[in-house]
Tab-separated table of N, CA and C in Angstrom:
chain	number	residue	atom	x	y	z
N	209	MET	N	0.788	-1.323	-0.118
N	209	MET	CA	0.079	-0.269	-0.010
N	209	MET	C	0.718	1.253	-0.009
N	210	LYS	N	0.571	2.142	-0.715
N	210	LYS	CA	1.351	3.554	-0.811
N	210	LYS	C	0.428	4.579	-0.085
N	211	LEU	N	1.366	5.260	0.653
N	211	LEU	CA	1.156	6.480	1.356
N	211	LEU	C	1.665	7.810	0.965
N	212	PHE	N	1.075	9.001	1.101
N	212	PHE	CA	1.776	10.250	0.406
N	212	PHE	C	1.907	11.067	1.701
N	213	ILE	N	3.222	11.482	1.863
N	213	ILE	CA	3.293	12.542	3.251
N	213	ILE	C	3.490	13.866	2.428
N	214	LEU	N	2.727	14.894	3.071
N	214	LEU	CA	2.600	16.028	2.759
N	214	LEU	C	3.428	16.937	3.501
N	215	TYR	N	4.591	17.539	2.931
N	215	TYR	CA	5.355	18.398	3.588
N	215	TYR	C	5.332	20.059	3.087
N	216	GLN	N	5.599	20.885	4.050
N	216	GLN	CA	5.987	22.443	3.508
N	216	GLN	C	7.157	22.565	3.832
N	217	THR	N	8.113	23.117	2.710
N	217	THR	CA	9.458	23.281	2.838
N	217	THR	C	9.657	24.627	2.189
N	218	ASP	N	11.055	25.163	2.479
N	218	ASP	CA	11.364	26.464	1.861
N	218	ASP	C	11.587	26.464	0.377
N	219	ASN	N	11.894	27.377	-0.202
N	219	ASN	CA	11.849	27.560	-1.557
N	219	ASN	C	13.137	26.582	-2.046
N	220	TRP	N	14.167	26.297	-1.416
N	220	TRP	CA	15.202	25.361	-1.773
N	220	TRP	C	15.076	23.803	-1.735
N	221	LYS	N	13.727	23.495	-0.932
N	221	LYS	CA	13.430	22.356	-0.691
N	221	LYS	C	14.349	21.514	0.140
N	222	SER	N	15.027	21.923	1.126
N	222	SER	CA	15.954	21.292	2.015
N	222	SER	C	14.965	20.423	3.040
N	223	LYS	N	15.648	19.467	3.243
N	223	LYS	CA	15.089	18.262	4.184
N	223	LYS	C	14.813	19.128	5.805
N	224	ALA	N	15.800	20.136	6.045
N	224	ALA	CA	16.202	20.521	7.280
N	224	ALA	C	14.782	21.408	7.631
N	225	SER	N	14.244	22.004	6.658
N	225	SER	CA	13.179	23.045	6.633
N	225	SER	C	11.835	22.426	6.519
N	226	ARG	N	11.598	20.886	6.325
N	226	ARG	CA	10.292	20.164	6.128
N	226	ARG	C	9.687	20.390	7.325
N	227	VAL	N	8.168	20.622	7.139
N	227	VAL	CA	7.422	20.456	8.399
N	227	VAL	C	6.206	19.674	7.458
N	228	CYS	N	5.874	18.627	8.485
N	228	CYS	CA	4.937	17.577	7.993
N	228	CYS	C	3.377	17.906	8.249
N	229	PHE	N	2.716	18.035	7.190
N	229	PHE	CA	1.216	18.564	7.464
N	229	PHE	C	0.112	17.382	7.356
N	230	GLY	N	0.547	16.195	7.037
N	230	GLY	CA	-0.139	15.027	6.916
N	230	GLY	C	0.172	13.914	6.253
N	231	VAL	N	-0.547	12.651	6.454
N	231	VAL	CA	-0.331	11.596	5.289
N	231	VAL	C	-1.822	11.311	4.634
N	232	PHE	N	-1.443	10.846	3.431
N	232	PHE	CA	-2.742	10.749	2.624
N	232	PHE	C	-2.633	9.347	2.132
N	233	ASP	N	-3.966	8.882	1.425
N	233	ASP	CA	-3.809	7.631	0.886
N	233	ASP	C	-3.741	8.073	-0.917
N	234	SER	N	-3.840	9.330	-1.363
N	234	SER	CA	-3.503	9.523	-2.908
N	234	SER	C	-2.832	10.998	-2.709
N	235	ARG	N	-1.944	10.925	-3.884
N	235	ARG	CA	-1.478	12.362	-4.383
N	235	ARG	C	-2.316	13.539	-4.493
N	236	THR	N	-3.289	13.023	-4.956
N	236	THR	CA	-4.586	14.195	-5.270
N	236	THR	C	-4.925	14.520	-4.282
N	237	LYS	N	-5.458	13.723	-3.130
N	237	LYS	CA	-5.861	14.328	-1.876
N	237	LYS	C	-4.867	15.067	-1.058
N	238	ALA	N	-3.562	14.921	-1.209
N	238	ALA	CA	-2.649	15.698	-0.458
N	238	ALA	C	-2.363	16.987	-1.220
N	239	ILE	N	-2.415	17.037	-2.458
N	239	ILE	CA	-2.372	18.127	-3.227
N	239	ILE	C	-3.475	19.270	-2.905
N	240	GLU	N	-4.723	18.763	-3.010
N	240	GLU	CA	-6.040	19.568	-2.698
N	240	GLU	C	-6.050	19.933	-1.344
N	241	SER	N	-5.406	19.250	-0.540
N	241	SER	CA	-5.379	19.542	1.112
N	241	SER	C	-4.408	20.958	1.363
N	242	ALA	N	-3.482	20.683	0.370
N	242	ALA	CA	-2.277	21.821	0.375
N	242	ALA	C	-2.953	23.117	-0.273
N	243	LYS	N	-3.588	22.887	-1.032
N	243	LYS	CA	-4.246	24.090	-1.832
N	243	LYS	C	-5.454	24.802	-0.894
N	244	TRP	N	-6.016	23.690	-0.298
N	244	TRP	CA	-7.345	24.201	0.985
N	244	TRP	C	-6.789	24.963	2.012
N	245	GLN	N	-5.189	24.495	2.526
N	245	GLN	CA	-4.982	24.891	3.360
N	245	GLN	C	-3.737	26.015	3.183
N	246	GLU	N	-3.780	26.542	1.957
N	246	GLU	CA	-2.943	27.453	1.393
N	246	GLU	C	-1.416	27.567	1.946
N	247	LEU	N	-0.820	26.343	1.816
N	247	LEU	CA	0.355	25.971	2.094
N	247	LEU	C	1.368	26.532	1.213
N	248	TYR	N	0.832	27.054	-0.012
N	248	TYR	CA	1.729	27.480	-0.845
N	248	TYR	C	1.789	28.916	-0.926
N	249	SER	N	3.078	29.352	-0.923
N	249	SER	CA	3.206	31.018	-1.135
N	249	SER	C	4.749	31.173	-1.807
N	250	ARG	N	5.104	32.404	-1.906
N	250	ARG	CA	6.252	32.741	-2.505
N	250	ARG	C	7.578	32.275	-1.745
N	251	TYR	N	7.333	31.942	-0.533
N	251	TYR	CA	8.173	31.712	0.081
N	251	TYR	C	8.121	30.325	0.689
N	252	TYR	N	7.265	29.596	0.474
N	252	TYR	CA	6.987	28.084	0.682
N	252	TYR	C	6.667	27.295	-0.443
N	253	GLU	N	7.115	26.029	-0.297
N	253	GLU	CA	6.787	25.010	-1.566
N	253	GLU	C	6.086	23.967	-0.786
N	254	VAL	N	5.609	23.223	-1.283
N	254	VAL	CA	4.836	21.796	-0.937
N	254	VAL	C	5.461	20.628	-1.591
N	255	VAL	N	5.906	19.873	-0.734
N	255	VAL	CA	6.461	18.507	-1.116
N	255	VAL	C	5.658	17.250	-0.807
N	256	VAL	N	5.425	16.494	-1.893
N	256	VAL	CA	4.699	15.195	-1.513
N	256	VAL	C	5.545	13.965	-1.799
N	257	VAL	N	5.851	13.381	-0.663
N	257	VAL	CA	6.596	12.179	-0.810
N	257	VAL	C	5.988	10.680	-0.920
N	258	GLU	N	5.950	9.963	-1.886
N	258	GLU	CA	5.445	8.510	-1.623
N	258	GLU	C	6.255	7.587	-0.978
N	259	VAL	N	5.536	6.911	-0.089
N	259	VAL	CA	6.109	5.884	0.576
N	259	VAL	C	5.315	4.706	0.435
N	260	THR	N	5.939	3.477	1.101
N	260	THR	CA	5.171	2.120	0.874
N	260	THR	C	5.149	1.698	2.497
N	261	LEU	N	3.981	1.321	2.784
N	261	LEU	CA	3.584	0.820	3.952
N	261	LEU	C	4.303	-0.290	4.247
N	262	ASN	N	4.485	-0.239	5.506
N	262	ASN	CA	5.502	-1.585	6.179
N	262	ASN	C	6.826	-1.811	5.381
N	263	LEU	N	7.535	-1.003	4.971
N	263	LEU	CA	8.929	-1.002	4.107
N	263	LEU	C	9.660	-0.062	5.273
N	264	PHE	N	10.921	-0.642	5.522
N	264	PHE	CA	12.013	0.026	6.176
N	264	PHE	C	12.916	0.810	5.198
N	265	GLU	N	12.553	2.207	5.267
N	265	GLU	CA	13.757	2.664	4.396
N	265	GLU	C	13.780	4.088	4.833
N	266	GLU	N	14.731	4.972	4.479
N	266	GLU	CA	14.974	6.485	4.773
N	266	GLU	C	14.201	7.364	3.933
N	267	ILE	N	13.306	8.372	4.645
N	267	ILE	CA	12.542	9.298	3.665
N	267	ILE	C	13.122	10.335	3.432
């Protein structure tokens, strides 16, 4: 099963600046939620990372 983690980050998309805003079952729902919560701005970007459930790996 695939899950999608929604992060807000700075313009350079560095991992140190990531803030997690939720876990979703589809990429579309994650993006719609980011738009609804107005996470996009000129100072911030949104990153959606796809991960597999019950799989050990670095995100």
